[in-house]
CSV table of C-alpha atoms in Angstrom, one decimal:
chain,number,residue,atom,x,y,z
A,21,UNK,CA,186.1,21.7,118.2
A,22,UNK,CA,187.5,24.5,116.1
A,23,UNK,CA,187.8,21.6,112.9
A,24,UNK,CA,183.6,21.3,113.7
A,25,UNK,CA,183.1,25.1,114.1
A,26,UNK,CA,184.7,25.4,111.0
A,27,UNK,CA,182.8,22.7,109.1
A,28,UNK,CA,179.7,24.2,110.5
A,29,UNK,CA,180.5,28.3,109.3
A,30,UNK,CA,181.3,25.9,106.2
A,31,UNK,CA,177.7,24.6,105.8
A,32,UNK,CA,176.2,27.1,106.8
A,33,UNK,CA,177.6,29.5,104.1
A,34,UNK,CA,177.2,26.6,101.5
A,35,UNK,CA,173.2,26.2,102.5
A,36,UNK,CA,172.5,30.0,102.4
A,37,UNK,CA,174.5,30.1,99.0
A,38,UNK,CA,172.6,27.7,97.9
A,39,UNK,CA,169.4,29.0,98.7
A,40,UNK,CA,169.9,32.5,97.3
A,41,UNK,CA,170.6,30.8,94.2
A,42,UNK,CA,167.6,28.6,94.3
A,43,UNK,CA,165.8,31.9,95.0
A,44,UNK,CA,167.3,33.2,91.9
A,45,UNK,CA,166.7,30.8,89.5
A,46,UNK,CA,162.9,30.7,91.1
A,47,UNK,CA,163.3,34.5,90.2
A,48,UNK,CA,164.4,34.1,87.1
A,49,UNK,CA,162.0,31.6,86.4
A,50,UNK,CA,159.1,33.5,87.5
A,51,UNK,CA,160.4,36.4,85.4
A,52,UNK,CA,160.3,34.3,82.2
A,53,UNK,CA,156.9,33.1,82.9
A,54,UNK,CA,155.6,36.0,83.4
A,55,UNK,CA,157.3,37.2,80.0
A,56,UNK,CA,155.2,34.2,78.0
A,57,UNK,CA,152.3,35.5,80.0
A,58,UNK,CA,153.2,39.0,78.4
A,59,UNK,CA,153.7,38.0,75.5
A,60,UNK,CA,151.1,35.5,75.0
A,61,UNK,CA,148.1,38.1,76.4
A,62,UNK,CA,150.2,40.4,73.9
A,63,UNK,CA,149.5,38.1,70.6
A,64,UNK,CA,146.1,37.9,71.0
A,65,UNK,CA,145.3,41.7,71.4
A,66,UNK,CA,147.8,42.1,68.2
A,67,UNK,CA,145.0,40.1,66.0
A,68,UNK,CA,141.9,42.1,66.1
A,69,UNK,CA,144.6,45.0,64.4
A,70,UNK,CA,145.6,43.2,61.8
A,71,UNK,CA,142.4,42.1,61.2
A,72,UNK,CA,140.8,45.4,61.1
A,73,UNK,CA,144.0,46.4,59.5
A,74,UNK,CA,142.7,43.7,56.5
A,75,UNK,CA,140.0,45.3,56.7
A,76,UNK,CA,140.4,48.8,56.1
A,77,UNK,CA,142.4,47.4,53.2
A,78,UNK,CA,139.7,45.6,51.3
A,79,UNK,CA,137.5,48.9,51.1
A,80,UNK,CA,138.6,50.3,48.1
A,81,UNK,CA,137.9,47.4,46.4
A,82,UNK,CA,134.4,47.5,47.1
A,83,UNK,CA,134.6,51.5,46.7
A,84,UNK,CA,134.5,50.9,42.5
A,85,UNK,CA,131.3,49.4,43.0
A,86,UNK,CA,129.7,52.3,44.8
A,87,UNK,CA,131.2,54.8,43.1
A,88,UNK,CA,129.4,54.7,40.0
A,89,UNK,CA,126.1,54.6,41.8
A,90,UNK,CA,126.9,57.9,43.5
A,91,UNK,CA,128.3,59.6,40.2
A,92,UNK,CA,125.0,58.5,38.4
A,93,UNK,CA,122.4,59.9,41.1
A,94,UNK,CA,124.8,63.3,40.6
A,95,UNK,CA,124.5,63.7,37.2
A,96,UNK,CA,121.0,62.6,37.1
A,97,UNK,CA,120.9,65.9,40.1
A,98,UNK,CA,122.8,68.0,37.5
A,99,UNK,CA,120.7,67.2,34.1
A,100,UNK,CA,117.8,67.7,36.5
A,101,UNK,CA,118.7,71.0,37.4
A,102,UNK,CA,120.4,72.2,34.2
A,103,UNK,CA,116.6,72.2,32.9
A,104,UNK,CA,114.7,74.0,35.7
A,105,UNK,CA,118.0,76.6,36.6
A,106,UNK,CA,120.5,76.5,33.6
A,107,UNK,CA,122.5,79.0,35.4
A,108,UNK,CA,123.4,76.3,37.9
A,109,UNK,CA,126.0,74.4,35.5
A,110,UNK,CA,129.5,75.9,34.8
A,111,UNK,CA,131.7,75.7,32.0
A,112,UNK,CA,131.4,73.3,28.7
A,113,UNK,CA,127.7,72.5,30.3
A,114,UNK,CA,126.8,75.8,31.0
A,115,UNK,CA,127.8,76.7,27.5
A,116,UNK,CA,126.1,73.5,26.4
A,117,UNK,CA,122.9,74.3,27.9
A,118,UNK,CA,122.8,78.1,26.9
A,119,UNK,CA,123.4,76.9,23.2
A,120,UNK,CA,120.3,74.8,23.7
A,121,UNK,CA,118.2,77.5,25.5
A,122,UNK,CA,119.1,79.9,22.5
A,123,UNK,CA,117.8,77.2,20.1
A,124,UNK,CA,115.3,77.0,21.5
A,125,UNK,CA,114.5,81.1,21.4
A,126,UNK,CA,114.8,81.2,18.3
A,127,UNK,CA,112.5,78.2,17.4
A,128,UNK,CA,109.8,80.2,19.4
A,129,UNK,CA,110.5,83.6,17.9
A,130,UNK,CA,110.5,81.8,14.3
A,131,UNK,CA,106.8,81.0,15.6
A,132,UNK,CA,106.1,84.3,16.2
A,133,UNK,CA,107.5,85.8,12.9
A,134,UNK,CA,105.1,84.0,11.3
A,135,UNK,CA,102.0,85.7,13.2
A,136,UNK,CA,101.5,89.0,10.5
A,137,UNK,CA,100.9,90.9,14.1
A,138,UNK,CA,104.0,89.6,15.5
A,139,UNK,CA,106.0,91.9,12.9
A,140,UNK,CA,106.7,95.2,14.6
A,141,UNK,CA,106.3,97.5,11.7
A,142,UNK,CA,106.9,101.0,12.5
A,143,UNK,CA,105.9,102.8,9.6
A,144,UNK,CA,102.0,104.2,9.8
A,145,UNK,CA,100.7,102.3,6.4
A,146,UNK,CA,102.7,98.8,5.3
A,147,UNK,CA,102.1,96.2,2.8
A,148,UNK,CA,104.2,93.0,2.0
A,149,UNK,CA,102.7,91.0,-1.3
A,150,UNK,CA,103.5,88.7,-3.5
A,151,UNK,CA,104.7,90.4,-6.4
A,152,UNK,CA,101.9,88.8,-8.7
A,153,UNK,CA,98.9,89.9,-6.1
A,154,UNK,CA,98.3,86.4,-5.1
A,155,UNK,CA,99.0,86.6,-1.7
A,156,UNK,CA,99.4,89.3,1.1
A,157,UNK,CA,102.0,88.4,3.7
A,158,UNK,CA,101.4,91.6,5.9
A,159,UNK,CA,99.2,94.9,5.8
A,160,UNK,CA,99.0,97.5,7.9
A,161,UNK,CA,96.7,100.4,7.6
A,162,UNK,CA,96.8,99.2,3.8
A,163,UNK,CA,93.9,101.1,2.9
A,164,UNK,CA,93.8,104.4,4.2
A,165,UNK,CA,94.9,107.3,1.7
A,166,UNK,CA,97.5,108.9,2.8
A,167,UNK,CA,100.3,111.7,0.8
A,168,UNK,CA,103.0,109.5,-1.1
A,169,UNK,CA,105.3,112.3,-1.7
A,170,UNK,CA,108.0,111.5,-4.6
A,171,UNK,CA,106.3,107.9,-4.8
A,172,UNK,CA,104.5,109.5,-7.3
A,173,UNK,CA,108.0,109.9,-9.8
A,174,UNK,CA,107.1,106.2,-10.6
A,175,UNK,CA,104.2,106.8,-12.2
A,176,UNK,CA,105.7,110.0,-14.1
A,177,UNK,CA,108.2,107.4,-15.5
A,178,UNK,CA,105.3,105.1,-16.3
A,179,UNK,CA,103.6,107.9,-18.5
A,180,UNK,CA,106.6,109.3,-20.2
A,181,UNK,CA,107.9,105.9,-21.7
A,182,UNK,CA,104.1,105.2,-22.5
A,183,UNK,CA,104.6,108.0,-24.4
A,184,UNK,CA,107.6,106.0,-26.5
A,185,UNK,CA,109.2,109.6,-26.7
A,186,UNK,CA,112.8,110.5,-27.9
A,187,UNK,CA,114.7,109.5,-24.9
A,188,UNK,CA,117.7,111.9,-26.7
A,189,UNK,CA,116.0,114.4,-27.1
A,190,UNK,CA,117.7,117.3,-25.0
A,191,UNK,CA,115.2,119.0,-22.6
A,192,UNK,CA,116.3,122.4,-20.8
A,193,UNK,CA,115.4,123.2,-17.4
A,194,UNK,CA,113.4,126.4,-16.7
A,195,UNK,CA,112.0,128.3,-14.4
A,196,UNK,CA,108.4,126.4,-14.2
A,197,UNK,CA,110.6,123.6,-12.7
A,198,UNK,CA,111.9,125.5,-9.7
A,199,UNK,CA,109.4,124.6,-6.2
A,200,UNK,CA,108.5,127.2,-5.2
A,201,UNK,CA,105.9,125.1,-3.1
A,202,UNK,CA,108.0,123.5,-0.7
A,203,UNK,CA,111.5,125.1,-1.6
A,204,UNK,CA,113.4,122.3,-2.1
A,205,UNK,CA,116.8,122.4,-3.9
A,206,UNK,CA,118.5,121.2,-6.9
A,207,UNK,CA,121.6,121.5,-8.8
A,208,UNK,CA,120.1,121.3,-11.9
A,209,UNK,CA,120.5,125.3,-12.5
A,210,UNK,CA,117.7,127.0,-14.7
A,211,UNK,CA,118.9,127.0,-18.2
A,212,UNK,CA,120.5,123.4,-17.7
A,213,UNK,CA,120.1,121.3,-21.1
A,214,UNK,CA,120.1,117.7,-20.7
A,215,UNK,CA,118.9,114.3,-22.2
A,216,UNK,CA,115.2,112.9,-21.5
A,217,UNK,CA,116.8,109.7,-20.8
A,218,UNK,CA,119.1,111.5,-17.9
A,219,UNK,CA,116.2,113.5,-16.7
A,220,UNK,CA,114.5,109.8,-16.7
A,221,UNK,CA,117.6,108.5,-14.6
A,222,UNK,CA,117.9,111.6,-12.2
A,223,UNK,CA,114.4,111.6,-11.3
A,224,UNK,CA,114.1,108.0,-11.0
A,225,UNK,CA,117.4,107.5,-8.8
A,226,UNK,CA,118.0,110.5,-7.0
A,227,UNK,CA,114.3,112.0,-6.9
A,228,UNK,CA,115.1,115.1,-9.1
A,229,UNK,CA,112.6,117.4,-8.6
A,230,UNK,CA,113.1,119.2,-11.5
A,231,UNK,CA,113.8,117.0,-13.9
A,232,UNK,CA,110.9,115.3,-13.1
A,233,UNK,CA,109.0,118.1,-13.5
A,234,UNK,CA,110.5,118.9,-16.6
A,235,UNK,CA,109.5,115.5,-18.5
A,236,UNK,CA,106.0,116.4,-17.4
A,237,UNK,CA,106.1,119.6,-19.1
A,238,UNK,CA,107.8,118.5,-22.0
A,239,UNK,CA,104.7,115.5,-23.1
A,240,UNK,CA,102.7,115.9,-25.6
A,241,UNK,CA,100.3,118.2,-24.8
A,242,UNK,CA,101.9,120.1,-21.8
A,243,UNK,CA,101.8,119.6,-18.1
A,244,UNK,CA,98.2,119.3,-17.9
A,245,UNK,CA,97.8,116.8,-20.8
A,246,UNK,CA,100.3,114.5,-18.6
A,247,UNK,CA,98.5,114.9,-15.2
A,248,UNK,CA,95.3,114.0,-16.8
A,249,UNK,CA,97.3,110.9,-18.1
A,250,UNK,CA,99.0,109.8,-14.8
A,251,UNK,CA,95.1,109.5,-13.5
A,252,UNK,CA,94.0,107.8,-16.4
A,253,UNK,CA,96.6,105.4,-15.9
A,254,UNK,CA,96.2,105.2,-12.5
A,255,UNK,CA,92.3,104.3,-13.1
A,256,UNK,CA,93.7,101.2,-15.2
A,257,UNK,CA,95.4,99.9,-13.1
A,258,UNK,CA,93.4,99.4,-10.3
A,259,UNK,CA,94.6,102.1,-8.3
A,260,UNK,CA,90.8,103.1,-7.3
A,261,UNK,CA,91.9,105.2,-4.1
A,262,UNK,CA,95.0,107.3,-5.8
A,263,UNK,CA,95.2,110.8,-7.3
A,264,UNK,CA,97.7,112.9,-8.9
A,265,UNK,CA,97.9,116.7,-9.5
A,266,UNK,CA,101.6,116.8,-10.0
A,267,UNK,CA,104.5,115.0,-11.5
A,268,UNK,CA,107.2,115.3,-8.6
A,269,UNK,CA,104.9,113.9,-5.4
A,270,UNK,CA,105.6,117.7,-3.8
A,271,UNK,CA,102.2,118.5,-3.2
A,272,UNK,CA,100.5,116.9,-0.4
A,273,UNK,CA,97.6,116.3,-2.7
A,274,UNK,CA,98.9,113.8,-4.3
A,275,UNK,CA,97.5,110.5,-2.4
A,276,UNK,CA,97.6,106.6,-2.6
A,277,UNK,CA,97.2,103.9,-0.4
A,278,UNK,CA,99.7,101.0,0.1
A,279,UNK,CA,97.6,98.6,-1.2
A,280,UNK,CA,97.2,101.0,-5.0
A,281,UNK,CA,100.6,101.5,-4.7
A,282,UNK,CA,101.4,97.9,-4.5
A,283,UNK,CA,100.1,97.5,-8.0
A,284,UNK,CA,101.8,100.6,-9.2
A,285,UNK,CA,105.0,98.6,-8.1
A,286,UNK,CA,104.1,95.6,-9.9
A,287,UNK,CA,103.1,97.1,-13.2
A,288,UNK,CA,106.3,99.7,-13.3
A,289,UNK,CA,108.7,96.6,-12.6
A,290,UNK,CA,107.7,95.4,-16.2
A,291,UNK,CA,109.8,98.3,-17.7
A,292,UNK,CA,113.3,97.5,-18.2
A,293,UNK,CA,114.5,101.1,-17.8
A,294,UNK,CA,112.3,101.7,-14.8
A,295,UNK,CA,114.2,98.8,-13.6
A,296,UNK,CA,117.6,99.5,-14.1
A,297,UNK,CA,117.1,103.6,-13.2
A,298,UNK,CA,115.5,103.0,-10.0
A,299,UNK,CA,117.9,100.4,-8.5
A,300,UNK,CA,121.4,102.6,-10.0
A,301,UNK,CA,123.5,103.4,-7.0
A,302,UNK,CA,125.1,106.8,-8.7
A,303,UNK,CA,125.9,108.1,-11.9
A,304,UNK,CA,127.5,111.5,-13.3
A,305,UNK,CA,125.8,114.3,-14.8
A,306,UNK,CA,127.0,116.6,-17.2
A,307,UNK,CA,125.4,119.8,-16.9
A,308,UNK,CA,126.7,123.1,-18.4
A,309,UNK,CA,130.2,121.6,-19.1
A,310,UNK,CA,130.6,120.1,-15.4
A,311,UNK,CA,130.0,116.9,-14.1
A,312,UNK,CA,127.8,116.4,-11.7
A,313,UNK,CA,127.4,112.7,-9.0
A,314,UNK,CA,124.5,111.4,-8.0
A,315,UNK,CA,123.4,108.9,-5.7
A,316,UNK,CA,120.2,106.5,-5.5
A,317,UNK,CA,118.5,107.9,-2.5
A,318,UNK,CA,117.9,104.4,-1.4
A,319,UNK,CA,120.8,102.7,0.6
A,320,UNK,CA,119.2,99.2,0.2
A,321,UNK,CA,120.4,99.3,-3.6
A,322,UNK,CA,123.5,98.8,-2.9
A,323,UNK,CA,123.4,96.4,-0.1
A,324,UNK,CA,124.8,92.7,-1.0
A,325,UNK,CA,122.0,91.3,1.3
A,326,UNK,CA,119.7,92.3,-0.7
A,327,UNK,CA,118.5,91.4,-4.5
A,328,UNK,CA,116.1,94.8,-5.3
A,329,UNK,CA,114.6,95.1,-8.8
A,330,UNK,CA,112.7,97.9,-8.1
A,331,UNK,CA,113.0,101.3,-5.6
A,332,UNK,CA,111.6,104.7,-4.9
A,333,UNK,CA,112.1,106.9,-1.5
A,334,UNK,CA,109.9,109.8,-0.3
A,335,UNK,CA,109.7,112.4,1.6
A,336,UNK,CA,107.5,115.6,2.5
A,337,UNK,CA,106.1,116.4,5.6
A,338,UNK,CA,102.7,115.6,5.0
A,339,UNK,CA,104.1,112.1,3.8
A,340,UNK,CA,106.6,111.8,6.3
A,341,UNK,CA,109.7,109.3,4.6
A,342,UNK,CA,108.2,106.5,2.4
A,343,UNK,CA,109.6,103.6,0.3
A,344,UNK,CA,108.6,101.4,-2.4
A,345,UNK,CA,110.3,98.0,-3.4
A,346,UNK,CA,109.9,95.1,-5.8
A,347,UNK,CA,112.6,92.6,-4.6
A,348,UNK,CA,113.3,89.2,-4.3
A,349,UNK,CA,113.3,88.3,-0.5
A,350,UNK,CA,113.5,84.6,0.9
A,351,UNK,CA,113.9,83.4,-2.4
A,352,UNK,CA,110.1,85.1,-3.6
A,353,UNK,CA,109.3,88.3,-5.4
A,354,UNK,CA,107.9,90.4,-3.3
A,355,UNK,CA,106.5,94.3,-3.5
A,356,UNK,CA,107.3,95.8,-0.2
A,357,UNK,CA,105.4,99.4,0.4
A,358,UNK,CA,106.0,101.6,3.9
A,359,UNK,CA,104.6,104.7,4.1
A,360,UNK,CA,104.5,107.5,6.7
A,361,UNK,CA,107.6,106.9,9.1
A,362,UNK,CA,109.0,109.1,11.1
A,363,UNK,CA,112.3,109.5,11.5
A,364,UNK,CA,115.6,108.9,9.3
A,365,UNK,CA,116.0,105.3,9.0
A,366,UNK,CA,112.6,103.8,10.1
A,367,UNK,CA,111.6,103.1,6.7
A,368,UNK,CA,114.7,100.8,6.2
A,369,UNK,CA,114.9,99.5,9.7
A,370,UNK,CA,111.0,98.5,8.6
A,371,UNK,CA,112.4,96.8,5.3
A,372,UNK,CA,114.9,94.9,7.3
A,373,UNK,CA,112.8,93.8,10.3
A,374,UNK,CA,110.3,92.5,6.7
A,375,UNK,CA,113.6,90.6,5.2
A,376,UNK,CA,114.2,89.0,8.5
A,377,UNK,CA,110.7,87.7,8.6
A,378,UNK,CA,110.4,86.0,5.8
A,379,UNK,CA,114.3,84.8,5.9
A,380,UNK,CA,113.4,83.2,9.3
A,381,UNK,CA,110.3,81.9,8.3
A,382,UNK,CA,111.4,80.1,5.0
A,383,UNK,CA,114.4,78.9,7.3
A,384,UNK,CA,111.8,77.0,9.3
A,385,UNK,CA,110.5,75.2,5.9
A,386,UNK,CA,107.3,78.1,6.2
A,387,UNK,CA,106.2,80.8,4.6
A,388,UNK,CA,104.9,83.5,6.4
A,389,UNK,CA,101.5,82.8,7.1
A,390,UNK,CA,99.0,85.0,5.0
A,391,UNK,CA,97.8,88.0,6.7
């Protein structure tokens, strides 16, 4: 009996041993299974990534092919604007474009220096003309007579060489020389002895009142004999609008118009000495043992920009400043005549604003248009 109870404890234990390890292996086996499951419903999940993984990949190559499109349709944006808004673009373009927006200026204003009204002239009566009177490039108020002040000292120097004098011959200053019209000075002292041909020079490049009055008293004939002579001379050469009642331009009687004057310019630029005086830019004097400096009155003589062969300044207040100039300008002799302008340096602003006219016209393969 105990041997059975024994055997059957025995069993017992052996079955239930049994079964918890059947339970474990079915455990264990479930637990795997389910693992494959996992793993299995885990794989196909992990695909779609990869594939958009791939896919995200492959973009850039196809970016290349867009990109150019959208750099194209900018610049085209860019060029679009840079012509309706320049100030749009930065940089190299900006500069770029401004370069070409100046070009473009200065093609229009080259239009509009060719237009005689265009040319803003300040002084009250202008002329520009071809040195031979063939052509007149501008005019303004060419016509009217008007006071030309020391203007006139071109014709004096005209009728004295006419004259074919002595140009050695020592002339002395006097009293009949002293203004006592306007008051004007000079430091050619009464009693002062010099040469004709200085007198010439003086009156010519530094508008010497007194000397220029001297060489008019000293022709043949006296003062009067050379006034009569500067109007017949006058009368010859076209100059239908001018007369003279004094050698020196100080009286406000004597009167021109641009146009007369022009052909004064003309004729004197045939004489060689007329030449060379006028367009001197100083010299020294002597006078009563001292030496004495001049200056040409006329800054333009010696400019390098310009190539003058012929000058004259102005100035009383009926005339107001004035300036007469054969020169070669744009590669053409020209005469050049201002008259009337106020203030200092009008009349040579008014020559320089002319040079730049015709320099940007011939520039543009033109010449100004005529007038």
């Amino acid at each position: 009996m105990m041997l059975r109870a024994v055997l059957l404890v025995g069993t017992l234990l052996g079955t239930s041993l049994m079964a918890m390890d059947a339970a474990h292996a079915v455990d264990k086996a479930k637990s795997k299974e389910e693992a494959q499951k996992s793993k299995a419903r885990a794989t196909p999940k992990a695909q779609p990534v990869a594939k958009k993984s791939a896919t995200v990949a492959a973009k850039p190559k196809a970016q290349p092919k867009a990109q150019p499109k959208a750099a194209k349709a900018k610049s085209t944006r860019v060029a679009r604007s840079s012509k309706s808004a320049p100030v749009a673009t930065t940089g190299k373009n900006s500069a770029s474009v401004h370069k070409r927006n100046v070009n473009r200026a200065f093609a229009h204003d080259v239009d509009l220096w060719q237009e005689p009204g265009r040319l803003a002239v300040q002084s009250g009566s202008a002329l520009v003309i071809a040195e031979d009177g063939s052509e007149t490039l501008y005019e303004k108020n060419a016509t009217t007579v008007v006071p030309i002040a020391s203007i006139t000292k071109v014709m004096t120097a005209m009728v004295v060489l006419d004259s074919m004098p002595n140009l050695q011959e020592a002339i002395t200053i006097t009293d009949d020389d002293v203004d006592y019209l306007k008051g004007s000075r000079s430091r050619l002292q009464v009693g002062s002895v010099l040469t004709r041909e200085m007198a010439l020079l003086l009156a010519l490049m530094s508008s010497e009142n007194r000397a220029a009055h001297a060489l008019g008293r000293n022709y043949p004939g006296g003062l009067p004999a050379f006034i009569v002579a500067m109007n017949r001379k006058a009368v010859s050469l076209g100059m239908a609008r001018t007369h003279f009642e004094d050698p020196t331009g100080l009286t406000s009687n004597n009167v021109s118009t641009a146009r007369d004057l022009a052909r004064m310019v003309a004729a004197a630029h045939r004489y060689p000495l007329i030449r060379e005086f006028s367009t001197t830019s100083g010299a020294t004097a002597e006078v009563k043992g001292r030496e004495i400096e001049y200056r040409n009155t006329n800054q333009l003589v010696k400019s390098p920009t310009w190539e003058i062969g012929l000058s004259k300044t102005g100035y009383i207040q009926e005339a107001g400043k004035c300036l007469v100039m054969q020169a070669r300008v744009a590669d053409r002799p020209v005469v050049i005549v201002l008259l009337d302008s106020a203030g200092k340096q009008t009349r040579i602003g008014d020559a320089n604003r002319i040079k730049r006219w015709m320099e940007s016209a011939a520039a543009s393969g033109k010449h100004p248009t005529p007038a």
